[in-house]
C-alpha positions as protocol buffer text, in pm:
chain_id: "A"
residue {
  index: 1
  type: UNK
  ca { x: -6314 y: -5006 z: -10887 }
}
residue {
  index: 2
  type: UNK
  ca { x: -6387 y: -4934 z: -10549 }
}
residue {
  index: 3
  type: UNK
  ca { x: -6287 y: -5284 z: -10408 }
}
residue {
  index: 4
  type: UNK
  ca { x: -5926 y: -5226 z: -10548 }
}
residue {
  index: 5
  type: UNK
  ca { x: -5900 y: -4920 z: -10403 }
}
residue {
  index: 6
  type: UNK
  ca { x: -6049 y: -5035 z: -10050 }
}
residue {
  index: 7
  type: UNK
  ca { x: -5803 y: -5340 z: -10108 }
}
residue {
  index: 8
  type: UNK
  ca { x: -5453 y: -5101 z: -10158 }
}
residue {
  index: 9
  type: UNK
  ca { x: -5560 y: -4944 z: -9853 }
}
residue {
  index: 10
  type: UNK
  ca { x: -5651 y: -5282 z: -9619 }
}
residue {
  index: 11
  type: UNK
  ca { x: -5356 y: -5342 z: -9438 }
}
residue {
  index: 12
  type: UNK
  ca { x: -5442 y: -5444 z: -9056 }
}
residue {
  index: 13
  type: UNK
  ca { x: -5226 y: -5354 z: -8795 }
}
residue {
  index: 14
  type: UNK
  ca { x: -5099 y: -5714 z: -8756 }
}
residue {
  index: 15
  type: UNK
  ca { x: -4987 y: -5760 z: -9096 }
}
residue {
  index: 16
  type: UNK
  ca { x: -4801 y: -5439 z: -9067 }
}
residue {
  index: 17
  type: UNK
  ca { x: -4592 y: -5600 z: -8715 }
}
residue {
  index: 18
  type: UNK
  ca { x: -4560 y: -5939 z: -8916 }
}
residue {
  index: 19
  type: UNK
  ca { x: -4385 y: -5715 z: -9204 }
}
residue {
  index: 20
  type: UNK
  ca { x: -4168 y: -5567 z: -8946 }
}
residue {
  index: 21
  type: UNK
  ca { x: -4053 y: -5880 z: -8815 }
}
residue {
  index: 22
  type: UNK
  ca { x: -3959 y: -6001 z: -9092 }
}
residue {
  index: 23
  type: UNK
  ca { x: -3744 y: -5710 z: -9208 }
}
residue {
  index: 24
  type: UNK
  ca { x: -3613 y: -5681 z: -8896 }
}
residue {
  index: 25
  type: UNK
  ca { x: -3501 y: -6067 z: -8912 }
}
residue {
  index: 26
  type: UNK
  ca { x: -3360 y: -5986 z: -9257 }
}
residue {
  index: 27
  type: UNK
  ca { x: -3138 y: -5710 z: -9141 }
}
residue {
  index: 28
  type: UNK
  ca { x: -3008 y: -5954 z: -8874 }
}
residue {
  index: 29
  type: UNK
  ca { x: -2948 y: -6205 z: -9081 }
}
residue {
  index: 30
  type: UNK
  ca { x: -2757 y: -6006 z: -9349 }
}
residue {
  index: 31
  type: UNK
  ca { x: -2533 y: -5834 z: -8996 }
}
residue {
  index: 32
  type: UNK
  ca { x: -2429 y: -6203 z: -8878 }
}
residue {
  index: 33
  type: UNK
  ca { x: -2353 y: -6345 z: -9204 }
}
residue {
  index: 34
  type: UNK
  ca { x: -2112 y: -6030 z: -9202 }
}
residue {
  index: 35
  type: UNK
  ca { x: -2000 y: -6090 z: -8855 }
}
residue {
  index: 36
  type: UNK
  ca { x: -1904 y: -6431 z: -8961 }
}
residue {
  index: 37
  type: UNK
  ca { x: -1731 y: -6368 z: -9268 }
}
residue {
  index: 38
  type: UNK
  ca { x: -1560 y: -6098 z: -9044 }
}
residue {
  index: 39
  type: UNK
  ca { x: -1444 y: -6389 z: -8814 }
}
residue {
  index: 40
  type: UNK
  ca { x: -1360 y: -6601 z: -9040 }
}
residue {
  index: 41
  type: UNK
  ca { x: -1078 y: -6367 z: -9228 }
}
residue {
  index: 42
  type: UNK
  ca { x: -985 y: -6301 z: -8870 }
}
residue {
  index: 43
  type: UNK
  ca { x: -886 y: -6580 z: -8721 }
}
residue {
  index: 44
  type: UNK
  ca { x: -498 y: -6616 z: -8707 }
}
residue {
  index: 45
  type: UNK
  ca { x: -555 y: -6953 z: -8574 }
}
residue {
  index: 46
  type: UNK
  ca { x: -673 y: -7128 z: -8969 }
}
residue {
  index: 47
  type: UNK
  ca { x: -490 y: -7185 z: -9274 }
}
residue {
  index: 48
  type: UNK
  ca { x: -561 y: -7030 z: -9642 }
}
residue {
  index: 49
  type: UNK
  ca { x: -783 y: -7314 z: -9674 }
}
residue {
  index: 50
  type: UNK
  ca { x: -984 y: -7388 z: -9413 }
}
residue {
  index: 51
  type: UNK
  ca { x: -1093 y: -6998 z: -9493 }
}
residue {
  index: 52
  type: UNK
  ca { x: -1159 y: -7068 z: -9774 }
}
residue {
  index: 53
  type: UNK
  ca { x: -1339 y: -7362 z: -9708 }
}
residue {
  index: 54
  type: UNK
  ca { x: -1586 y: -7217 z: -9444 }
}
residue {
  index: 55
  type: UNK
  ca { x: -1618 y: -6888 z: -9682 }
}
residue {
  index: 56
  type: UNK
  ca { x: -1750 y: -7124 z: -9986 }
}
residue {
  index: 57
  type: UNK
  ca { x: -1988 y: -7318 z: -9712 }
}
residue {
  index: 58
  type: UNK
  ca { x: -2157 y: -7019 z: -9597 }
}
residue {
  index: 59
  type: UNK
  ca { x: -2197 y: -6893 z: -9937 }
}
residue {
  index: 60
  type: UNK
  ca { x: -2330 y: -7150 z: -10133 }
}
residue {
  index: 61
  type: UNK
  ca { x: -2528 y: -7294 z: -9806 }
}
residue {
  index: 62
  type: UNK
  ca { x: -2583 y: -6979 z: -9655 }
}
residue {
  index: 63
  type: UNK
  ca { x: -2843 y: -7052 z: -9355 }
}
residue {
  index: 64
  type: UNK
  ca { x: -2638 y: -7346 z: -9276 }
}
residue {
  index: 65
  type: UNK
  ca { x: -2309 y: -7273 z: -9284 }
}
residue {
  index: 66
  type: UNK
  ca { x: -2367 y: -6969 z: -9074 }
}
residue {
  index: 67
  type: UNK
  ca { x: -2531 y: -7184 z: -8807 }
}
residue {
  index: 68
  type: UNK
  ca { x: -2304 y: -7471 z: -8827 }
}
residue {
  index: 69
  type: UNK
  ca { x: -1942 y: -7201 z: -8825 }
}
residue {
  index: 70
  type: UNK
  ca { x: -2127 y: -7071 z: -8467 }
}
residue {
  index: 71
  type: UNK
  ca { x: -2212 y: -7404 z: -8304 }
}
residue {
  index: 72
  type: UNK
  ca { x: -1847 y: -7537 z: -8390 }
}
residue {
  index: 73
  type: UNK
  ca { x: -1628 y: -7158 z: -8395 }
}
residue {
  index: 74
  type: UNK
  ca { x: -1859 y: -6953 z: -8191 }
}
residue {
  index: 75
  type: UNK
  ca { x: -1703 y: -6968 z: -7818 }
}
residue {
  index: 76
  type: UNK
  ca { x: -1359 y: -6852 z: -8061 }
}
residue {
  index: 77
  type: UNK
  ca { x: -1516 y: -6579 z: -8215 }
}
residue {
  index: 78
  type: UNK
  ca { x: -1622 y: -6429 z: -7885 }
}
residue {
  index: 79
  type: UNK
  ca { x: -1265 y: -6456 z: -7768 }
}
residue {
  index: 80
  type: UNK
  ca { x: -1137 y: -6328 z: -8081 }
}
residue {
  index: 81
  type: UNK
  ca { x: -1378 y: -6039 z: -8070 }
}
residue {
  index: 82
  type: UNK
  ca { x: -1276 y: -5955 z: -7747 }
}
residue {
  index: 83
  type: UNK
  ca { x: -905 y: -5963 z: -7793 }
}
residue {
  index: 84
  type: UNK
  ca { x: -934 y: -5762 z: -8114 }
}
residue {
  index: 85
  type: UNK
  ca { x: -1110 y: -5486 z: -7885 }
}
residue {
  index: 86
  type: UNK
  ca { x: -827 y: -5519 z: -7629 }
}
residue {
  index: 87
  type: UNK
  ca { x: -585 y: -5483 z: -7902 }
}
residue {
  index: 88
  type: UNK
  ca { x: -745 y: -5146 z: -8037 }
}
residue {
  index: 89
  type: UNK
  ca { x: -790 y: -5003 z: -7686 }
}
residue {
  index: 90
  type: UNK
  ca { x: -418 y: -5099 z: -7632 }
}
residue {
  index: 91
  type: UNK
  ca { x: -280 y: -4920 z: -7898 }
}
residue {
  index: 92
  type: UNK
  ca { x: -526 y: -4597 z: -7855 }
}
residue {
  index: 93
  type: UNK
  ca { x: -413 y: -4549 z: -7534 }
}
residue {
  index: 94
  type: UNK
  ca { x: -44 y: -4599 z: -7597 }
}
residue {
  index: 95
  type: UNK
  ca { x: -121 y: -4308 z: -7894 }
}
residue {
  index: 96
  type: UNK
  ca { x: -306 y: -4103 z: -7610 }
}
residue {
  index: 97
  type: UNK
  ca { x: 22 y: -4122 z: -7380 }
}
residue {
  index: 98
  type: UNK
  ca { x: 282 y: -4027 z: -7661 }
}
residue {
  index: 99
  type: UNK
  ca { x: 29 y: -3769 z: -7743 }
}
residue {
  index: 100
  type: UNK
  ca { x: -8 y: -3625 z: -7449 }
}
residue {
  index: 101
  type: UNK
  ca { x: 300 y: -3609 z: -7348 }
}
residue {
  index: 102
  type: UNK
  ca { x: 473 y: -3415 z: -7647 }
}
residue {
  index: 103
  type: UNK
  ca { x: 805 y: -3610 z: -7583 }
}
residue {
  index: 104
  type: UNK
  ca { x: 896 y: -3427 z: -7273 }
}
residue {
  index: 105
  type: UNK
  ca { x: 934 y: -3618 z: -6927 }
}
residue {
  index: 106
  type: UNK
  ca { x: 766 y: -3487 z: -6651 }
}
residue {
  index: 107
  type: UNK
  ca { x: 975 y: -3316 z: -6345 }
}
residue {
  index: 108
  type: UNK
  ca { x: 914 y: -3673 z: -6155 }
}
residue {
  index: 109
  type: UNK
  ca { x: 1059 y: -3854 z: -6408 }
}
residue {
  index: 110
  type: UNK
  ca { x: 1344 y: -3670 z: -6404 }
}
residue {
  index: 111
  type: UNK
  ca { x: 1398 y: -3671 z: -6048 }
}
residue {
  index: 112
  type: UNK
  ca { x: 1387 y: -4015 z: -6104 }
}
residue {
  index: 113
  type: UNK
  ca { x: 1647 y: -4025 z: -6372 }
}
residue {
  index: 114
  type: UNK
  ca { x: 1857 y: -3784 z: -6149 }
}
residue {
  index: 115
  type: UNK
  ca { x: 1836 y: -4010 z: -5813 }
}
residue {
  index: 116
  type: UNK
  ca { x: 1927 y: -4381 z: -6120 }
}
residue {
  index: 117
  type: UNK
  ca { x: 2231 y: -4140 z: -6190 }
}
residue {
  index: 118
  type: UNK
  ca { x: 2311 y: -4068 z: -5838 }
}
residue {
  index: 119
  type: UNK
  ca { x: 2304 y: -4406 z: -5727 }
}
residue {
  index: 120
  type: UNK
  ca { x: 2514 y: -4563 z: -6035 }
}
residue {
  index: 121
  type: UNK
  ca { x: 2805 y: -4284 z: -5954 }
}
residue {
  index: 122
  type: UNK
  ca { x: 2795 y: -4103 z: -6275 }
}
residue {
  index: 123
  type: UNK
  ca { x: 2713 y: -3779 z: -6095 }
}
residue {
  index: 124
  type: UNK
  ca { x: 2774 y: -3618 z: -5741 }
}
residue {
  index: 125
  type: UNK
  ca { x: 2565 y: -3568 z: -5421 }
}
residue {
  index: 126
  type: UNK
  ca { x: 2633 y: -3201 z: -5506 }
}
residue {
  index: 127
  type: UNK
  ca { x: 2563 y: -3233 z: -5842 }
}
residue {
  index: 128
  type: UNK
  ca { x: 2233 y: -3462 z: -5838 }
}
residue {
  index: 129
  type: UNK
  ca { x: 2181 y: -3158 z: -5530 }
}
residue {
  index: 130
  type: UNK
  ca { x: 2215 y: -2866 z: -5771 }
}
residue {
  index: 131
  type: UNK
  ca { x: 2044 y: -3056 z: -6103 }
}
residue {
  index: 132
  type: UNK
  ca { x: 1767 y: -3098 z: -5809 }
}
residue {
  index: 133
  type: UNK
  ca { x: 1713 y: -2744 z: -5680 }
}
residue {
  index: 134
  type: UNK
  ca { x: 1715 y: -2624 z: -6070 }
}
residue {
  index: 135
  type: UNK
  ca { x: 1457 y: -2863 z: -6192 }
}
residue {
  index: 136
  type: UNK
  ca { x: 1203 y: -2745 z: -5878 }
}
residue {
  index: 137
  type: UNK
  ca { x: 1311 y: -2383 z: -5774 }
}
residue {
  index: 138
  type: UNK
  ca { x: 1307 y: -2231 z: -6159 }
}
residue {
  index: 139
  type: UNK
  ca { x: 1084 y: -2462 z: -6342 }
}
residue {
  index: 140
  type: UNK
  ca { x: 1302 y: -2549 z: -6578 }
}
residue {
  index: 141
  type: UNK
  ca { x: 1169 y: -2731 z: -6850 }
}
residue {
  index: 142
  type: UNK
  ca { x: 1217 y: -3115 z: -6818 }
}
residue {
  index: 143
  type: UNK
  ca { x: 1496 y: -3249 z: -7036 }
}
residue {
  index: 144
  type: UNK
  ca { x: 1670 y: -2917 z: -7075 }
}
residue {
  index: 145
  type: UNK
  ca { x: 1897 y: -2850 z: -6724 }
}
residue {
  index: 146
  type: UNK
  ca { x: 1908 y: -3206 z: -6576 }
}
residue {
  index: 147
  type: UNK
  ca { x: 2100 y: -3370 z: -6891 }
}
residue {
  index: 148
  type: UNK
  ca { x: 2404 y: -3507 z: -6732 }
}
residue {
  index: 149
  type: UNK
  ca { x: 2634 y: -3287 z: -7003 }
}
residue {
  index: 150
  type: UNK
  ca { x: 2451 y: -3008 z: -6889 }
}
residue {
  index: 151
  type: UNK
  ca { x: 2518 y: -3087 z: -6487 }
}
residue {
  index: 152
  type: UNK
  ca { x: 2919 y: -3148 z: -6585 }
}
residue {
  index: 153
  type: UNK
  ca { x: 2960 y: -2851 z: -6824 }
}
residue {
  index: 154
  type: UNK
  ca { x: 3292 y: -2661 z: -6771 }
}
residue {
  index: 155
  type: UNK
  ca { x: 3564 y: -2741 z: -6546 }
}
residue {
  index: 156
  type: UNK
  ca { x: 3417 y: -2671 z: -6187 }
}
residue {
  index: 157
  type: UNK
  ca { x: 3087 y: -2872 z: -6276 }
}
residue {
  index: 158
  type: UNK
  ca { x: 2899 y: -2545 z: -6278 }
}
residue {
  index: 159
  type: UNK
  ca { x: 2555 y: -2563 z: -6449 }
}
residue {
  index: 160
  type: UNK
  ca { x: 2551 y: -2317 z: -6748 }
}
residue {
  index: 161
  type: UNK
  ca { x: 2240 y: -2405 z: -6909 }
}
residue {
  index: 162
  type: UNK
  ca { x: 1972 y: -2121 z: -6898 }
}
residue {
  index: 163
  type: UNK
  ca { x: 1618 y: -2208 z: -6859 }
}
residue {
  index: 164
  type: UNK
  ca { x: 1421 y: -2126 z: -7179 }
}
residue {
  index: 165
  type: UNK
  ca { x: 1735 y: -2233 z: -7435 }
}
């Protein structure tokens, strides 16, 4: 009786690392047979059926077909990888700028639209001059008093827009 129990607690220090290992190889094992399988239903670049080829391969030949797909797809799945992260920053910080702006322009980008009106003739010097002094002397919100309708309002081209309206 006391062997057994002097035997459930023998477990040397190396054995313990060696258990380790191996768990720790399991784990990545198990993440790059998901990687691949990730890659594989990524890539734009095969057919239905060569998908479904290389899914049945590292299936039913697991250890093999996951080492074979990354000698002859693995420089592709890099790229892939890194174009799918591209992609994703793209469109977060397209969502950050429409967020962050609220849908107003800023006051430059107005002077801006102001000077593109100027030059194509649809408004005045004195107008584009007036629109001007409104959108920097009273801080008029951007998009409200520089709308060309607003500029041309009323016979003498009098602006007769109110900030905060």
């Amino acid at each position: 009786m006391s062997a057994q129990v002097y035997l459930a607690y023998d477990y040397p220090l190396l054995s313990a690392f060696w258990t380790m290992l191996w768990f720790f190889l399991w784990i990545m094992w198990f993440v790059l047979l998901f990687r691949v399988v990730t890659d594989i239903f990524r890539d734009d670049g095969m057919n239905g059926w060569a998908k479904a080829g290389w899914l049945v391969f590292c299936i039913v030949l697991p250890f093999l077909g996951v080492f074979v797909y990354l000698i002859a797809r693995g420089k592709g799945m890099g790229r892939r990888e890194i174009a799918q992260a591209r992609q994703q920053q793209e469109a977060f910080d397209a969502y950050v700028r429409e967020t962050a702006g609220g849908g107003r322009r800023s006051s430059v980008d107005e002077l801006a639209r102001l000077a593109d009106l100027r030059t194509r003739g649809e408004i005045t010097d004195e107008e584009f001059a007036r629109a001007k002094a409104m959108l920097l002397a009273d801080g008029v919100p951007a998009g409200q008093a520089t709308s060309v309708t607003s500029v041309r309002e009323g016979p003498d081209t009098s602006v007769t827009s109110t900030p905060g309206r």
